[in-house]
PDB file of C-alpha atoms and ligand atoms in Angstrom:
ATOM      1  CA  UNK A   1      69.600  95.275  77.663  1.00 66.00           C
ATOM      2  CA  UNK A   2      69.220  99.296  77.555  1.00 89.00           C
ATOM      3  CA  UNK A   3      72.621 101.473  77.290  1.00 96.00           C
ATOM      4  CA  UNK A   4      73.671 102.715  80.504  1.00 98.00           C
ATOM      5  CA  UNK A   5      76.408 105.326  81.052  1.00 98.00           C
ATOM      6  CA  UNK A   6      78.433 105.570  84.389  1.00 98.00           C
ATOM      7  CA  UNK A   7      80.041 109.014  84.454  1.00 98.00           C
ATOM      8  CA  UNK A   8      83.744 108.227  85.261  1.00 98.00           C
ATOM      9  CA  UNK A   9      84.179 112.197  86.771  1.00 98.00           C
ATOM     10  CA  UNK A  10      81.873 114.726  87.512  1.00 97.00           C
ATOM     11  CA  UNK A  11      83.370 116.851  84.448  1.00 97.00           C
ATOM     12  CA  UNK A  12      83.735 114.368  81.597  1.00 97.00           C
ATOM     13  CA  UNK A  13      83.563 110.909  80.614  1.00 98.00           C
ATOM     14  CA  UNK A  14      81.264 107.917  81.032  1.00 98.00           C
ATOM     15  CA  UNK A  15      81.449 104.305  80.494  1.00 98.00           C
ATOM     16  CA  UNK A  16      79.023 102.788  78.236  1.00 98.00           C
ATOM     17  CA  UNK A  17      77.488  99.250  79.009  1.00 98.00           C
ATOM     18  CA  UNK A  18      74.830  97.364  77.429  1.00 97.00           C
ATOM     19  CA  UNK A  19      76.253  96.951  73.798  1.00 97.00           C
ATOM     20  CA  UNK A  20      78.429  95.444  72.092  1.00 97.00           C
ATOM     21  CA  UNK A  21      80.131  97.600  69.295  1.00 97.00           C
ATOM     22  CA  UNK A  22      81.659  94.408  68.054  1.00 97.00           C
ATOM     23  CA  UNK A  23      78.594  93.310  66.670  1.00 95.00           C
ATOM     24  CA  UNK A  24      75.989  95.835  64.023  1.00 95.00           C
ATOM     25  CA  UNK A  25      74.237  98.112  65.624  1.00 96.00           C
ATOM     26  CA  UNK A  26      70.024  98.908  65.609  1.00 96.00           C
ATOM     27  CA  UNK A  27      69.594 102.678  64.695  1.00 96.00           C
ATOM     28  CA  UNK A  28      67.850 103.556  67.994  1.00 96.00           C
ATOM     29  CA  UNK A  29      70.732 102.326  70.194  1.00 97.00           C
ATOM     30  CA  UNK A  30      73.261 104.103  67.822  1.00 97.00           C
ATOM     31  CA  UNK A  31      71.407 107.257  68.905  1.00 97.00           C
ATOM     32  CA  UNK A  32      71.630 106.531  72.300  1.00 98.00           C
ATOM     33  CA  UNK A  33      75.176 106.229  71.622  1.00 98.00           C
ATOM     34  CA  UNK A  34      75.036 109.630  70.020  1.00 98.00           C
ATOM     35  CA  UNK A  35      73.326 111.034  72.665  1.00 98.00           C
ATOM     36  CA  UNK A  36      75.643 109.861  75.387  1.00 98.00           C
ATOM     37  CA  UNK A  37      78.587 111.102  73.223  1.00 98.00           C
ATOM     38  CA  UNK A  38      77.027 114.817  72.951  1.00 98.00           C
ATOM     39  CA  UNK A  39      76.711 114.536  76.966  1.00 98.00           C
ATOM     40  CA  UNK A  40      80.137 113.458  77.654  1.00 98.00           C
ATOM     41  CA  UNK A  41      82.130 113.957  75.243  1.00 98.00           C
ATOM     42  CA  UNK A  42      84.261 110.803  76.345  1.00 98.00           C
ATOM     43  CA  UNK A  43      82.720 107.226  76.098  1.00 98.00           C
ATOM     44  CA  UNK A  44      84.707 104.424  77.636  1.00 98.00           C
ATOM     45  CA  UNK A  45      83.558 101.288  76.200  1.00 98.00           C
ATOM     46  CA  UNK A  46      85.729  98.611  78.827  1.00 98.00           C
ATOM     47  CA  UNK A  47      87.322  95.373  77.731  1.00 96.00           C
ATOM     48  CA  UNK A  48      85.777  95.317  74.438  1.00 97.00           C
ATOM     49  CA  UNK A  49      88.819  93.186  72.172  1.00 97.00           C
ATOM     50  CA  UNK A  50      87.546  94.399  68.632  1.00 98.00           C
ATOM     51  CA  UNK A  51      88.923  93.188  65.644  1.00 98.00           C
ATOM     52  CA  UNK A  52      90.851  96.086  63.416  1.00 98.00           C
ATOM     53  CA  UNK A  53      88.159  95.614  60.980  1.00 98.00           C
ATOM     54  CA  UNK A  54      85.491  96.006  63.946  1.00 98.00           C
ATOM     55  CA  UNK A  55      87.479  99.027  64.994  1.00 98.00           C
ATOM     56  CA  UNK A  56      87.120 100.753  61.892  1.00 98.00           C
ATOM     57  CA  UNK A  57      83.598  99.845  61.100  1.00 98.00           C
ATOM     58  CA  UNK A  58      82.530 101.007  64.465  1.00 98.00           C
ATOM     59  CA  UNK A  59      84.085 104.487  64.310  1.00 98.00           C
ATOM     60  CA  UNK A  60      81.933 104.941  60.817  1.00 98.00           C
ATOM     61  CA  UNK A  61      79.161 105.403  62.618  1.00 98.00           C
ATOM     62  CA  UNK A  62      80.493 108.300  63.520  1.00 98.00           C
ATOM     63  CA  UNK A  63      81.046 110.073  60.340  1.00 98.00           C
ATOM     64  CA  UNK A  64      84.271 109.502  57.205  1.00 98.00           C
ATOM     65  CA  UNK A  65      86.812 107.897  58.929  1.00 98.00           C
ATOM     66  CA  UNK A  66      90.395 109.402  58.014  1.00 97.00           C
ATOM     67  CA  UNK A  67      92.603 106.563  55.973  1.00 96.00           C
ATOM     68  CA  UNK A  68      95.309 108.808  57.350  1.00 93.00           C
ATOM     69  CA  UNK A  69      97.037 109.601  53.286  1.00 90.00           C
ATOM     70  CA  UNK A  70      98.560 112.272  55.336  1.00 83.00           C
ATOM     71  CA  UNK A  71     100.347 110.501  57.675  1.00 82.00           C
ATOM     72  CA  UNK A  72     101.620 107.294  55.909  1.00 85.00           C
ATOM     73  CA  UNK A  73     104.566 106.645  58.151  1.00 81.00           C
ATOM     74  CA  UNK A  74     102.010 105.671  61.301  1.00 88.00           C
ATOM     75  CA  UNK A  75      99.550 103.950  59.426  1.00 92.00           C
ATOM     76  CA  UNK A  76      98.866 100.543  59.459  1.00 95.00           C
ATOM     77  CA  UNK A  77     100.136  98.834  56.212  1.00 93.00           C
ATOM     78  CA  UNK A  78      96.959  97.062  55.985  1.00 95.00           C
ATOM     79  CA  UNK A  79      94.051  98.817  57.661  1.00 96.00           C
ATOM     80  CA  UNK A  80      94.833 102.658  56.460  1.00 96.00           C
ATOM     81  CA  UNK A  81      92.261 103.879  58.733  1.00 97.00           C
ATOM     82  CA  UNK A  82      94.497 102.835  61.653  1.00 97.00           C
ATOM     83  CA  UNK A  83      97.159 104.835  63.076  1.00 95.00           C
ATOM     84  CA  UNK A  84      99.847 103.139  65.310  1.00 94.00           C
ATOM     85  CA  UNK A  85     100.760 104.499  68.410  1.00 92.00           C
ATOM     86  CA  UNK A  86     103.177 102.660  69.757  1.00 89.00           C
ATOM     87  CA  UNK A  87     105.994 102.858  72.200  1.00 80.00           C
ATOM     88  CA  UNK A  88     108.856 100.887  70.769  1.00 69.00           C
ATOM     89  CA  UNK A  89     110.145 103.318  68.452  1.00 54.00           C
ATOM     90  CA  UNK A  90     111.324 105.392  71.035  1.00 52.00           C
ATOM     91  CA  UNK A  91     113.324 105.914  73.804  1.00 51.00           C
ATOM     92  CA  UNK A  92     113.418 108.483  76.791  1.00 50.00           C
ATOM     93  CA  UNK A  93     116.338 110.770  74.740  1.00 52.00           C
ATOM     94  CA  UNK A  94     114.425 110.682  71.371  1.00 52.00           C
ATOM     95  CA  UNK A  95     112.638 114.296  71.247  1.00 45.00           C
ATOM     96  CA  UNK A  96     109.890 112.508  69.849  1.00 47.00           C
ATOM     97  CA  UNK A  97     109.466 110.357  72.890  1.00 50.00           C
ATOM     98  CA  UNK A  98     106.060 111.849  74.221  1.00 51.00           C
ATOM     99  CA  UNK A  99     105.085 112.577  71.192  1.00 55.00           C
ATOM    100  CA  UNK A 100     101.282 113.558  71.787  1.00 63.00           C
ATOM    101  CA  UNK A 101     102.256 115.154  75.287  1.00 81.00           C
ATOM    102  CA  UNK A 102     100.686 118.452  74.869  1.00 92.00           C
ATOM    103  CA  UNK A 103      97.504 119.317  75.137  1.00 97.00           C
ATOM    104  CA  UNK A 104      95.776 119.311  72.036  1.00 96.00           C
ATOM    105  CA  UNK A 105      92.276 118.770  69.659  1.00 98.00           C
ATOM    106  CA  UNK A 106      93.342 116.464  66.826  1.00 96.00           C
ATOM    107  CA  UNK A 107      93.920 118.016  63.684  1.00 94.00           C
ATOM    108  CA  UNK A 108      93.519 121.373  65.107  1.00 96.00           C
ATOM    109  CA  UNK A 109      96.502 122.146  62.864  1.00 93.00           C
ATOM    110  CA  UNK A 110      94.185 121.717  59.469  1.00 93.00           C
ATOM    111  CA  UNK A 111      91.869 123.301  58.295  1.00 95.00           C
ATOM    112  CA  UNK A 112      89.733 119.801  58.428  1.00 96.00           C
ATOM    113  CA  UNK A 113      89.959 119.082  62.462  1.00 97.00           C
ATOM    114  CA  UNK A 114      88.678 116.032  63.839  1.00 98.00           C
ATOM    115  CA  UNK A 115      85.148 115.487  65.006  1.00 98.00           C
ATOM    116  CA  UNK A 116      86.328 112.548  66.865  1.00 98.00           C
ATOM    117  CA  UNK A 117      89.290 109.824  67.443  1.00 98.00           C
ATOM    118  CA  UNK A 118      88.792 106.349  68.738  1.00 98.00           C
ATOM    119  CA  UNK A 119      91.253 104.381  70.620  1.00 98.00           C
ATOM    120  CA  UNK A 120      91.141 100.867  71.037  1.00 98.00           C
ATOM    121  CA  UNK A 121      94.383  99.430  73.668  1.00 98.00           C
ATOM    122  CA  UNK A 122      96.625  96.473  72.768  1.00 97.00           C
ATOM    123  CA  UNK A 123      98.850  96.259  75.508  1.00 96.00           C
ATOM    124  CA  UNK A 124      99.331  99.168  78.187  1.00 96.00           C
ATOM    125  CA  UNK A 125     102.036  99.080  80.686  1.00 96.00           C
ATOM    126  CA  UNK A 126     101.146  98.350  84.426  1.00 96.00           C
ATOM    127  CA  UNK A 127     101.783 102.057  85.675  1.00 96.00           C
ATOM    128  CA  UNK A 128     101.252 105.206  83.707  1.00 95.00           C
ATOM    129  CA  UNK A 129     101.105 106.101  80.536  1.00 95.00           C
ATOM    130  CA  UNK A 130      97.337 107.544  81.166  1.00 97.00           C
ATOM    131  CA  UNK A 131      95.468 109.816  78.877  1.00 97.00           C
ATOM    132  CA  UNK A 132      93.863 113.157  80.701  1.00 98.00           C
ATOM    133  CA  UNK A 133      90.998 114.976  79.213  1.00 98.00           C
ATOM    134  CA  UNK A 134      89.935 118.633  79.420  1.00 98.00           C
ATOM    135  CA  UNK A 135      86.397 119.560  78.960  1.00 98.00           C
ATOM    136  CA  UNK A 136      86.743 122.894  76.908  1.00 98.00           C
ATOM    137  CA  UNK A 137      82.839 123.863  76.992  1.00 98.00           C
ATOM    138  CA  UNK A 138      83.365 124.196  80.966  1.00 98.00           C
ATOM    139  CA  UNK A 139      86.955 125.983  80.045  1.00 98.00           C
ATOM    140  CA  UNK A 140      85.376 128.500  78.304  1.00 98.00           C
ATOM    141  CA  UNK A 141      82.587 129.108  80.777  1.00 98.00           C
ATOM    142  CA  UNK A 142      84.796 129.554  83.316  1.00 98.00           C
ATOM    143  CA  UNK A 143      86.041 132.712  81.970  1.00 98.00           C
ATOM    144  CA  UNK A 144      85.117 136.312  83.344  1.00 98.00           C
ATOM    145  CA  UNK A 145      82.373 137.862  81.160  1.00 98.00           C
ATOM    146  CA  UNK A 146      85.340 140.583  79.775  1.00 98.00           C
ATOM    147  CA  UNK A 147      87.496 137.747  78.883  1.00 98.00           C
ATOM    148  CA  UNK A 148      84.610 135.412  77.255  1.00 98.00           C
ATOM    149  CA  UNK A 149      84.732 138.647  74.934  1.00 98.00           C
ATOM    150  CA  UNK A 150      87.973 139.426  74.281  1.00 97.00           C
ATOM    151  CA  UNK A 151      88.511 135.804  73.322  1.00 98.00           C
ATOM    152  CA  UNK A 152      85.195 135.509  70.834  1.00 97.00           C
ATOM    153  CA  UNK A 153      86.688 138.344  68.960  1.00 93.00           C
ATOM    154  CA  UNK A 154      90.463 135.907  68.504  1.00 98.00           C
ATOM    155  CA  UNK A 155      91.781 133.640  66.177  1.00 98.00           C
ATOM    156  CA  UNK A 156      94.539 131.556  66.710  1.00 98.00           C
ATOM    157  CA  UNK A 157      97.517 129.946  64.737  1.00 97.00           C
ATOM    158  CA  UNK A 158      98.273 126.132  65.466  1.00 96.00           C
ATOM    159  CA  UNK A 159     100.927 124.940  63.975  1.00 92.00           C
ATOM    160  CA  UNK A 160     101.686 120.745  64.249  1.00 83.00           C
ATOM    161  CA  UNK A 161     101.169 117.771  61.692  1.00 66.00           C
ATOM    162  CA  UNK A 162     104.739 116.527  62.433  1.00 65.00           C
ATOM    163  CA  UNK A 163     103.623 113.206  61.176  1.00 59.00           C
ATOM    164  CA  UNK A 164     102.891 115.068  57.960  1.00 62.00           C
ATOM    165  CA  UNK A 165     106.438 116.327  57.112  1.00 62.00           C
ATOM    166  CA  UNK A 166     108.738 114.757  55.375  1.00 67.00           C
ATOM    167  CA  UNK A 167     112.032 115.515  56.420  1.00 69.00           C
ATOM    168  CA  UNK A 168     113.906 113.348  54.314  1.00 73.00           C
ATOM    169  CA  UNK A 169     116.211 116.241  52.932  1.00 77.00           C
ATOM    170  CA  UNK A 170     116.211 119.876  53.584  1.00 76.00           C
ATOM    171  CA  UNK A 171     114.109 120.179  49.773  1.00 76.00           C
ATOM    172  CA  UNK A 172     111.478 117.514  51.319  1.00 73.00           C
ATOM    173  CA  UNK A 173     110.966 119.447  54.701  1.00 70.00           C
ATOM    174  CA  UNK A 174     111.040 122.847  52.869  1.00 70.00           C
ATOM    175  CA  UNK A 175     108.006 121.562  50.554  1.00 70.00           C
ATOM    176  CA  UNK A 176     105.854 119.335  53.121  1.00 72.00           C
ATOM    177  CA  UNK A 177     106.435 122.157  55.209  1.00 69.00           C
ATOM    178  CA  UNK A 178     105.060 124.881  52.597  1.00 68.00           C
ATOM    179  CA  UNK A 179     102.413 122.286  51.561  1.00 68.00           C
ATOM    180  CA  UNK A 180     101.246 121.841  55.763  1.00 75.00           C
ATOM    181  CA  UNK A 181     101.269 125.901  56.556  1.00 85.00           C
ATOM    182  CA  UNK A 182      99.515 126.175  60.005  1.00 92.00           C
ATOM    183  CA  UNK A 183      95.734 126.913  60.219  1.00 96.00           C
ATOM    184  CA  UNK A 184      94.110 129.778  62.028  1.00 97.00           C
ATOM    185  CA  UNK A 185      90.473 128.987  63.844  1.00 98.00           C
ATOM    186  CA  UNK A 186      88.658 131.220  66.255  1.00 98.00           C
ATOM    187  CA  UNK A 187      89.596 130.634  69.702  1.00 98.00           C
ATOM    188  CA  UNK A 188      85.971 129.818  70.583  1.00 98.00           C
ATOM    189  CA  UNK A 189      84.166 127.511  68.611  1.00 98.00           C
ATOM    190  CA  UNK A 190      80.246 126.963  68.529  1.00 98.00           C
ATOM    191  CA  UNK A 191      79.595 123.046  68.831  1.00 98.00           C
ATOM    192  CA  UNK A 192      77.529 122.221  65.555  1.00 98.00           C
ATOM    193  CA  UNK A 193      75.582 119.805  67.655  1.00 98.00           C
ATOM    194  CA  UNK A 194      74.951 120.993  70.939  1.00 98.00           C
ATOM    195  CA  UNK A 195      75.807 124.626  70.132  1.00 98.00           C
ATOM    196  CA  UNK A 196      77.715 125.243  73.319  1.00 98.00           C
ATOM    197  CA  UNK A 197      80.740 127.439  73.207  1.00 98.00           C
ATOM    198  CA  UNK A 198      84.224 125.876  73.876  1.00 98.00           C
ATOM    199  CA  UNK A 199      88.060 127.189  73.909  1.00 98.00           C
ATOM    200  CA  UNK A 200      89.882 125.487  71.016  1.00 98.00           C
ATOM    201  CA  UNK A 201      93.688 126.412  72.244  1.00 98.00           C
ATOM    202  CA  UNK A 202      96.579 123.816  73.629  1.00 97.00           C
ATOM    203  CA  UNK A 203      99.720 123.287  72.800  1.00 95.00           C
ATOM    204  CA  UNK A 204      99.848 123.452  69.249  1.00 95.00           C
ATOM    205  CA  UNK A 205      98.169 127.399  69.485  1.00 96.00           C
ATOM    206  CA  UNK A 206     101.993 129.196  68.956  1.00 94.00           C
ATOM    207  CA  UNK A 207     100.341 132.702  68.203  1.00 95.00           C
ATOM    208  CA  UNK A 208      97.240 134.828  68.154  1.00 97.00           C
ATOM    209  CA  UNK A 209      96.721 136.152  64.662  1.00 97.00           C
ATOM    210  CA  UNK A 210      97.279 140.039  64.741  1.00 96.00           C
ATOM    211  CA  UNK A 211      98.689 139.970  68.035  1.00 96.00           C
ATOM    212  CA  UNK A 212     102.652 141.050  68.806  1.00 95.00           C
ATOM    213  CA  UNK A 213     104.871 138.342  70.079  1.00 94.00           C
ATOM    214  CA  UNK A 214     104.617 138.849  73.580  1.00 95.00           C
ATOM    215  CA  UNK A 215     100.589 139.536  74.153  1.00 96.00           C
ATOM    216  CA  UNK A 216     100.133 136.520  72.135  1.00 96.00           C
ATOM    217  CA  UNK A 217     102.327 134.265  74.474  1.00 95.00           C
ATOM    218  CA  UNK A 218     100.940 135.660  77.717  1.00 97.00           C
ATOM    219  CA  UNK A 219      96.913 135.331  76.198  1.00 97.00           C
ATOM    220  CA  UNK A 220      98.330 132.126  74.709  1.00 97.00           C
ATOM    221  CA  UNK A 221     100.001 130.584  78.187  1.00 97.00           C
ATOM    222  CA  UNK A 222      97.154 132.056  80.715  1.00 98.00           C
ATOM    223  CA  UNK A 223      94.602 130.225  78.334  1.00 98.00           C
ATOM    224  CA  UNK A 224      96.482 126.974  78.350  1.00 98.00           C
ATOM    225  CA  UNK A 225      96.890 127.090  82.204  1.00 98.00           C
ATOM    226  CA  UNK A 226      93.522 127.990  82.753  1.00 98.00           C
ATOM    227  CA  UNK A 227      92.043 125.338  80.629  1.00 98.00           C
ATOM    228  CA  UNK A 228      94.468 122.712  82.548  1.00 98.00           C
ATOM    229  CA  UNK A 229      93.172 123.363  85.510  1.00 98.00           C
ATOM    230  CA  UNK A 230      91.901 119.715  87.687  1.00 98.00           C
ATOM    231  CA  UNK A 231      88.665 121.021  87.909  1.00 98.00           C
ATOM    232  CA  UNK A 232      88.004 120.465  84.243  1.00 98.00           C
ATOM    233  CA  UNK A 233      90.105 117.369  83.970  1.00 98.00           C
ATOM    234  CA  UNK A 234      89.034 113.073  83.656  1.00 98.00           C
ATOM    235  CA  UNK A 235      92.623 110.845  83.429  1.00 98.00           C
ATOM    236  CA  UNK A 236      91.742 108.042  82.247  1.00 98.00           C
ATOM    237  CA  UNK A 237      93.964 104.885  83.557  1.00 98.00           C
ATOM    238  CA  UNK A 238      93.615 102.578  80.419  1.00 98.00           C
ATOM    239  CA  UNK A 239      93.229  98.570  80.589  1.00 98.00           C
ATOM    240  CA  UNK A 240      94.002  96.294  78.057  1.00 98.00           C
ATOM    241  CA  UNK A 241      91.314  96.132  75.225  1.00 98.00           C
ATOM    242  CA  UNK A 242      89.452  99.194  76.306  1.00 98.00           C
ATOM    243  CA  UNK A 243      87.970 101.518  73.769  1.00 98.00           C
ATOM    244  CA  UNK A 244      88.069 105.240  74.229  1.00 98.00           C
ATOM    245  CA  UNK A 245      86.044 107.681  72.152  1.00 98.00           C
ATOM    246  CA  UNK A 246      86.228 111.040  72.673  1.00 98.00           C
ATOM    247  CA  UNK A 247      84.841 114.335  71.132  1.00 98.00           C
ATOM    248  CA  UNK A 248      87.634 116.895  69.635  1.00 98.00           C
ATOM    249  CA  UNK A 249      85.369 119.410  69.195  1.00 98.00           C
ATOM    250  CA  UNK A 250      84.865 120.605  72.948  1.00 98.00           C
ATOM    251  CA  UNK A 251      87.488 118.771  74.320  1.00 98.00           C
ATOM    252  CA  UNK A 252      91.863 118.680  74.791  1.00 98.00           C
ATOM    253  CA  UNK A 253      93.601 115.404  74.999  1.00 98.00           C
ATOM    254  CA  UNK A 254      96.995 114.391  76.706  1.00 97.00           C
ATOM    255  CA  UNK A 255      98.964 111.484  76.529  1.00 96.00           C
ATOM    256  CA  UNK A 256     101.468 110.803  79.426  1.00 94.00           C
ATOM    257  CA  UNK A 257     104.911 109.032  79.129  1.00 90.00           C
ATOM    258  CA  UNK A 258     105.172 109.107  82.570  1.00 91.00           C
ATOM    259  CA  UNK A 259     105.712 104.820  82.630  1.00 92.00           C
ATOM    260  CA  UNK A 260     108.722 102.229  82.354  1.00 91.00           C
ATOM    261  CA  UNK A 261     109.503 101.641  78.279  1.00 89.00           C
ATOM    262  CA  UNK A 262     110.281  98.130  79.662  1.00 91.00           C
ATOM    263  CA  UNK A 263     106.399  97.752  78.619  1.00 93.00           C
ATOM    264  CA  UNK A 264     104.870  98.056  75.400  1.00 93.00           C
ATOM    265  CA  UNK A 265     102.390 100.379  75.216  1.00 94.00           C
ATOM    266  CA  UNK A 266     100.611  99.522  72.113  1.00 95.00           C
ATOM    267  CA  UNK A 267      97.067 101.585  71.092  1.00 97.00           C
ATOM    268  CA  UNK A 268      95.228 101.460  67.779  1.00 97.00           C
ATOM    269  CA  UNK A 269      93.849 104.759  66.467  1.00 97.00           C
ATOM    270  CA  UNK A 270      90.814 106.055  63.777  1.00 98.00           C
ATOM    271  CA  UNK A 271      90.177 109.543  63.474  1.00 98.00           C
ATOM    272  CA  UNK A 272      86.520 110.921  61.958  1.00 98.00           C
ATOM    273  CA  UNK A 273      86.909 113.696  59.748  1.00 98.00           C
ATOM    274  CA  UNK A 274      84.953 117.119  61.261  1.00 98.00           C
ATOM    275  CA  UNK A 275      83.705 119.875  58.823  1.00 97.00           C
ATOM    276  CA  UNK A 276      86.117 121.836  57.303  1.00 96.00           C
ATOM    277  CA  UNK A 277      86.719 124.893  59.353  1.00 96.00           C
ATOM    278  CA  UNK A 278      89.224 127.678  59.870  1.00 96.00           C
ATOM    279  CA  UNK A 279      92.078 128.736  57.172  1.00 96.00           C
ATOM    280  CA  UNK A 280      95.695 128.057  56.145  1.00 94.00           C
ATOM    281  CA  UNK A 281      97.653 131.083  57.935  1.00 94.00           C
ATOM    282  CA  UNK A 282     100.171 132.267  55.875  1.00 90.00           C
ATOM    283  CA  UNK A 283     100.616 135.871  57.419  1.00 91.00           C
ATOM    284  CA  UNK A 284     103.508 136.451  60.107  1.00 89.00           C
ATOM    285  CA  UNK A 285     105.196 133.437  62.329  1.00 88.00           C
ATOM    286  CA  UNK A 286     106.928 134.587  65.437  1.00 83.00           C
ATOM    287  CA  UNK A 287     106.906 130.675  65.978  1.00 75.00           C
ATOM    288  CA  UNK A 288     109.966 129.256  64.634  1.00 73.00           C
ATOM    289  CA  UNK A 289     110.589 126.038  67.280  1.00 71.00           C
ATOM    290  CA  UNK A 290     109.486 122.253  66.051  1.00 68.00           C
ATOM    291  CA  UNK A 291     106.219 120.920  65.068  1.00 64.00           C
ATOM    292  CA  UNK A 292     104.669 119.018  67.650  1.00 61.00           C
TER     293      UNK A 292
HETATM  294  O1  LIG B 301      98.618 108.091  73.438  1.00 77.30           O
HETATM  295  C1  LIG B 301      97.756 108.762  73.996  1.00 77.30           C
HETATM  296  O2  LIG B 301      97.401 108.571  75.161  1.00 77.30           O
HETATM  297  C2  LIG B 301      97.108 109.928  73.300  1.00 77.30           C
HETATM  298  C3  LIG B 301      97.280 109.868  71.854  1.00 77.30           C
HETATM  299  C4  LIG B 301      96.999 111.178  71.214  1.00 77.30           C
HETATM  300  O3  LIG B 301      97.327 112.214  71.716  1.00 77.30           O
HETATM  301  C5  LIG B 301      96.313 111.199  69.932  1.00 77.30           C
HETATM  302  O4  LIG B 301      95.990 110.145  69.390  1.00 77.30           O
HETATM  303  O5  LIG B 301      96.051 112.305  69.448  1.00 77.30           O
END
């Protein structure tokens, strides 16, 4: 049977039938794979109850997978490609609750980001708890001619990696800190596959480097808004066992927390490594509130 995609919006996203990534996979159908990826940027692959081990050797085809040495407190003792997001650990009054709300690129806080993360869902609660999508290629397109060129000429700071910090003691969370300084990328990034431009701001973007305090919030929030808006937007409502891939180099992720902690909500996680890109910023930080 041939791979079909189903777009699953008119902006982003398609579901994949007609494999099953459980199982090895024949070089042309891993380029149609490929292809569909480049196209959507998000491929849904539904009910599909892989193994761990199936998890990770699926997401290889994609490029090095991560074994997360970086984050050791989320990964799985076992399978170190696998990061656990889970629900249990927290509560509605924990800061850290919706962890992962804000919009965001993985990684976009190194100077290695993500090329792309693959989720595979254990349990997911009845209501809620979706993931939303942003295509950034039609983000960045959107923009007035006068603003596509202000922005080409801008990096930005993004600060995060809160999984990376070690706050064990004021020393520990001085020197992870000094060890994960934010990175600085251009806000507009030239895919190295489909060479499209795309915005690379959310969230974790704090500054503009070179910019005063208050032009870099304003450029910093109308860019966020903008690149929020519905009309670039899939929200994917998750079922049990589906696998998501997505592409973090032209698009922003968002996990909700909008649902009832009576239910787990239990989702395995790989991340492939992207090329490194940008640089550690260690000039001026108007930014002094937490990492996300
Ligand atoms: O839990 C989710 O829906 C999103 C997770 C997320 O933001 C991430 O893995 O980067």
């Amino acid at each position: 049977m041939a791979v079909q995609f189903r777009p699953l919006s008119f902006v982003l996203g398609a579901e994949v039938t007609g494999v099953d990534i459980r199982k090895p996979i024949a070089t042309d159908v891993l380029g149609e794979i490929n292809q569909g990826f480049l196209q959507y940027s998000v491929l849904l692959f539904r009910g599909t109850p892989v193994t761990r081990a199936e998890h990770i050797a699926f997401s290889r085809h994609f490029g090095e997978v991560d074994n997360n040495d970086r984050a050791q407190r989320i990964r799985h003792p076992e399978y170190h490609e696998i990061q656990i997001i889970t629900s249990k650990i927290k509560t509605t009054t924990d800061p850290n609750a919706f962890a992962g709300q804000v919009w965001h690129s993985d990684q976009s806080y190194s100077t290695q980001p993500a090329k792309a993360t693959l989720l595979h869902a254990l349990d997911v609660p009845p209501i809620g708890g979706d993931t939303m999508f942003a295509n950034m290629y039609l983000a960045f397109e959107a923009l007035s001619e006068p603003m596509q060129k202000i922005v080409e000429g801008l990096h930005a700071v993004h600060f995060g990696g809160k999984a990376r910090l070690d706050n064990s003691t004021p020393e520990r969370a001085a020197e992870t800190a000094r060890q994960n300084l934010p990175s600085a990328h251009p806000l507009v990034q030239v895919h190295p596959e489909t060479g499209r431009k795309s915005l690379f701001i959310g969230g974790k973007v704090k500054q503009i480097v070179g910019m005063h305090p208050d032009e870099s919030a304003t450029l910093v929030q109308f860019l966020c808004n903008h690149a929020a808006q519905p009309r670039f937007l899939y929200r994917h409502q998750w079922q049990k066992e589906d696998v998501l891939l997505w592409d973090n180099r032209c698009t922003n992720h968002i996990g909700l927390g909008d649902y009832d902690r009576a239910y787990p909500r239990n989702i395995d996680r790989t991340t492939v490594k992207g090329l490194p890109a940008g640089y550690a910023y260690s000039g001026p930080v108007h930014y002094q509130g937490p990492r996300l």
